[in-house]
mmCIF file of C-alpha atoms in Angstrom:
data_model
loop_
_atom_site.group_PDB
_atom_site.id
_atom_site.type_symbol
_atom_site.label_atom_id
_atom_site.label_comp_id
_atom_site.label_asym_id
_atom_site.label_seq_id
_atom_site.Cartn_x
_atom_site.Cartn_y
_atom_site.Cartn_z
ATOM 1 C CA MET U 6 -3.987 11.889 30.168
ATOM 2 C CA TYR U 7 -3.573 10.330 26.939
ATOM 3 C CA VAL U 8 0.272 10.142 25.489
ATOM 4 C CA ALA U 9 0.741 8.317 22.015
ATOM 5 C CA PRO U 10 2.770 5.613 21.941
ATOM 6 C CA LEU U 11 7.117 5.976 20.645
ATOM 7 C CA ASN U 12 6.495 2.327 18.728
ATOM 8 C CA THR U 13 5.063 -0.465 18.365
ATOM 9 C CA ASP U 14 5.957 -2.599 20.923
ATOM 10 C CA LEU U 15 5.329 -0.271 23.983
ATOM 11 C CA LEU U 16 2.393 -0.086 22.193
ATOM 12 C CA PHE U 17 1.563 -3.421 22.651
ATOM 13 C CA GLU U 18 3.025 -2.986 26.423
ATOM 14 C CA GLU U 19 0.729 -0.561 27.252
ATOM 15 C CA ALA U 20 -2.371 -2.706 25.814
ATOM 16 C CA GLU U 21 -1.518 -5.824 27.678
ATOM 17 C CA LYS U 22 -0.812 -3.871 30.558
ATOM 18 C CA GLU U 23 -4.482 -2.567 30.616
ATOM 19 C CA ALA U 24 -5.750 -5.493 29.539
ATOM 20 C CA LEU U 25 -7.404 -4.151 26.416
ATOM 21 C CA TYR U 26 -5.057 -5.841 24.012
ATOM 22 C CA LEU U 27 -8.066 -8.260 22.718
ATOM 23 C CA LYS U 28 -10.268 -4.734 22.434
ATOM 24 C CA LEU U 29 -7.397 -3.744 20.334
ATOM 25 C CA ILE U 30 -7.527 -6.687 17.915
ATOM 26 C CA GLU U 31 -11.274 -5.858 17.730
ATOM 27 C CA GLN U 32 -11.063 -2.722 16.463
ATOM 28 C CA ILE U 33 -8.486 -3.743 13.995
ATOM 29 C CA ASN U 34 -10.913 -6.143 12.905
ATOM 30 C CA LYS U 35 -14.320 -3.926 12.732
ATOM 31 C CA ASP U 36 -12.275 -0.973 11.142
ATOM 32 C CA PHE U 37 -10.642 -2.913 7.911
ATOM 33 C CA ASN U 38 -14.402 -4.839 8.140
ATOM 34 C CA LEU U 39 -15.916 -1.503 7.820
ATOM 35 C CA ALA U 40 -13.315 -0.511 5.123
ATOM 36 C CA ASN U 41 -14.088 -3.503 2.842
ATOM 37 C CA GLU U 42 -10.870 -4.928 3.387
ATOM 38 C CA GLY U 43 -12.022 -8.223 5.304
ATOM 39 C CA ILE U 44 -9.521 -9.196 7.548
ATOM 40 C CA ASP U 45 -10.162 -11.448 10.600
ATOM 41 C CA PHE U 46 -7.027 -11.498 13.071
ATOM 42 C CA PRO U 47 -8.277 -13.966 15.827
ATOM 43 C CA MET U 48 -8.335 -13.246 19.805
ATOM 44 C CA SER U 49 -5.027 -15.528 19.972
ATOM 45 C CA ILE U 50 -2.629 -13.550 17.679
ATOM 46 C CA LEU U 51 0.752 -13.085 19.727
ATOM 47 C CA PRO U 52 1.414 -9.055 19.369
ATOM 48 C CA GLN U 53 4.522 -9.900 17.272
ATOM 49 C CA GLU U 54 2.697 -11.709 14.820
ATOM 50 C CA LEU U 55 0.063 -9.261 14.546
ATOM 51 C CA LYS U 56 2.491 -6.472 13.913
ATOM 52 C CA ILE U 57 3.740 -8.941 10.889
ATOM 53 C CA GLN U 58 0.352 -9.369 9.503
ATOM 54 C CA LEU U 59 -0.600 -5.975 9.630
ATOM 55 C CA HIS U 60 2.506 -4.514 7.762
ATOM 56 C CA GLU U 61 2.077 -7.009 4.944
ATOM 57 C CA LYS U 62 -1.655 -6.722 4.611
ATOM 58 C CA ILE U 63 -0.083 -3.361 4.043
ATOM 59 C CA TYR U 64 2.217 -3.305 1.659
ATOM 60 C CA ARG U 65 0.007 -5.510 0.022
ATOM 61 C CA LEU U 66 -2.546 -3.044 -0.259
ATOM 62 C CA ILE U 67 -0.391 0.071 -1.199
ATOM 63 C CA GLN U 68 1.353 -2.248 -3.946
ATOM 64 C CA TYR U 69 -2.221 -3.652 -5.818
ATOM 65 C CA LYS U 70 -5.189 -2.257 -4.077
ATOM 66 C CA PHE U 71 -3.855 1.613 -3.410
ATOM 67 C CA ALA U 72 -7.451 3.167 -3.657
ATOM 68 C CA GLU U 73 -8.748 0.728 -0.810
ATOM 69 C CA TYR U 74 -6.142 1.374 0.795
ATOM 70 C CA LEU U 75 -6.854 5.308 0.861
ATOM 71 C CA ASN U 76 -10.110 3.853 2.009
ATOM 72 C CA LEU U 77 -9.135 2.196 5.002
ATOM 73 C CA LEU U 78 -7.274 5.257 6.304
ATOM 74 C CA TYR U 79 -10.125 7.251 6.225
ATOM 75 C CA ILE U 80 -12.235 4.833 8.120
ATOM 76 C CA ILE U 81 -9.426 4.390 10.715
ATOM 77 C CA ASP U 82 -9.358 7.921 10.930
ATOM 78 C CA VAL U 83 -5.019 8.182 10.349
ATOM 79 C CA SER U 84 -4.302 12.167 10.382
ATOM 80 C CA GLU U 85 -3.346 12.985 6.633
ATOM 81 C CA ASP U 86 -0.619 14.916 7.730
ATOM 82 C CA GLN U 87 1.291 12.627 9.332
ATOM 83 C CA ILE U 88 0.726 10.048 6.452
ATOM 84 C CA LYS U 89 2.223 12.501 4.359
ATOM 85 C CA LYS U 90 4.995 13.385 6.554
ATOM 86 C CA LEU U 91 6.670 9.636 5.496
ATOM 87 C CA ASP U 92 9.017 9.094 3.253
ATOM 88 C CA GLY U 93 7.376 6.272 0.251
ATOM 89 C CA SER U 94 10.458 6.049 -1.562
ATOM 90 C CA ASP U 95 11.116 2.430 0.314
ATOM 91 C CA LEU U 96 7.544 0.719 0.184
ATOM 92 C CA VAL U 97 8.460 -2.042 2.999
ATOM 93 C CA ILE U 98 9.417 0.716 4.984
ATOM 94 C CA LEU U 99 6.199 3.145 4.289
ATOM 95 C CA ALA U 100 4.201 0.574 4.868
ATOM 96 C CA GLU U 101 5.829 -0.698 8.677
ATOM 97 C CA GLU U 102 4.929 3.008 9.147
ATOM 98 C CA VAL U 103 1.735 3.141 7.889
ATOM 99 C CA ALA U 104 1.240 0.173 10.187
ATOM 100 C CA PHE U 105 2.334 2.359 13.264
ATOM 101 C CA LEU U 106 0.061 5.061 12.146
ATOM 102 C CA ILE U 107 -3.023 2.521 12.170
ATOM 103 C CA LEU U 108 -2.306 0.850 15.340
ATOM 104 C CA LYS U 109 -1.612 3.983 17.471
ATOM 105 C CA ARG U 110 -5.012 4.794 16.032
ATOM 106 C CA GLU U 111 -7.176 2.147 17.128
ATOM 107 C CA TRP U 112 -5.432 1.924 20.179
ATOM 108 C CA GLN U 113 -6.353 5.695 20.529
ATOM 109 C CA LYS U 114 -9.891 4.438 20.295
ATOM 110 C CA VAL U 115 -10.290 1.961 22.364
ATOM 111 C CA TRP U 116 -7.733 3.967 25.455
ATOM 112 C CA PHE U 117 -10.247 6.214 24.818
ATOM 113 C CA ARG U 118 -13.473 4.095 24.802
ATOM 114 C CA ASN U 119 -12.507 2.201 28.127
ATOM 115 C CA LYS U 120 -11.105 5.355 29.624
ATOM 116 C CA TYR U 121 -14.880 7.632 29.583
ATOM 117 C CA ARG U 122 -17.053 5.065 29.442
#
């Protein structure tokens, strides 16, 4: 049964334990490219570096390309309800929380694909 990880570190830990970390990177790259927000995380990227770079990318999108940011959330299929629950008063914190929601959704896709294919 799928249980959503509580934080980014636990998510990465689970992805590595299940040997699906590379699939997670592939899924992130694929969905960002589908949203025309080209991102190309190398397969060799370390989890903490992925977390930092994703956070920075989301921050820049919120700050400078809001329509593209909303399109990305739609393409990835991040729950609108979860986004609405976030406090947007601090953009840095908001970007970090959104990055985690994106990682959670991408991980869910990878996990289900692995489990049921």
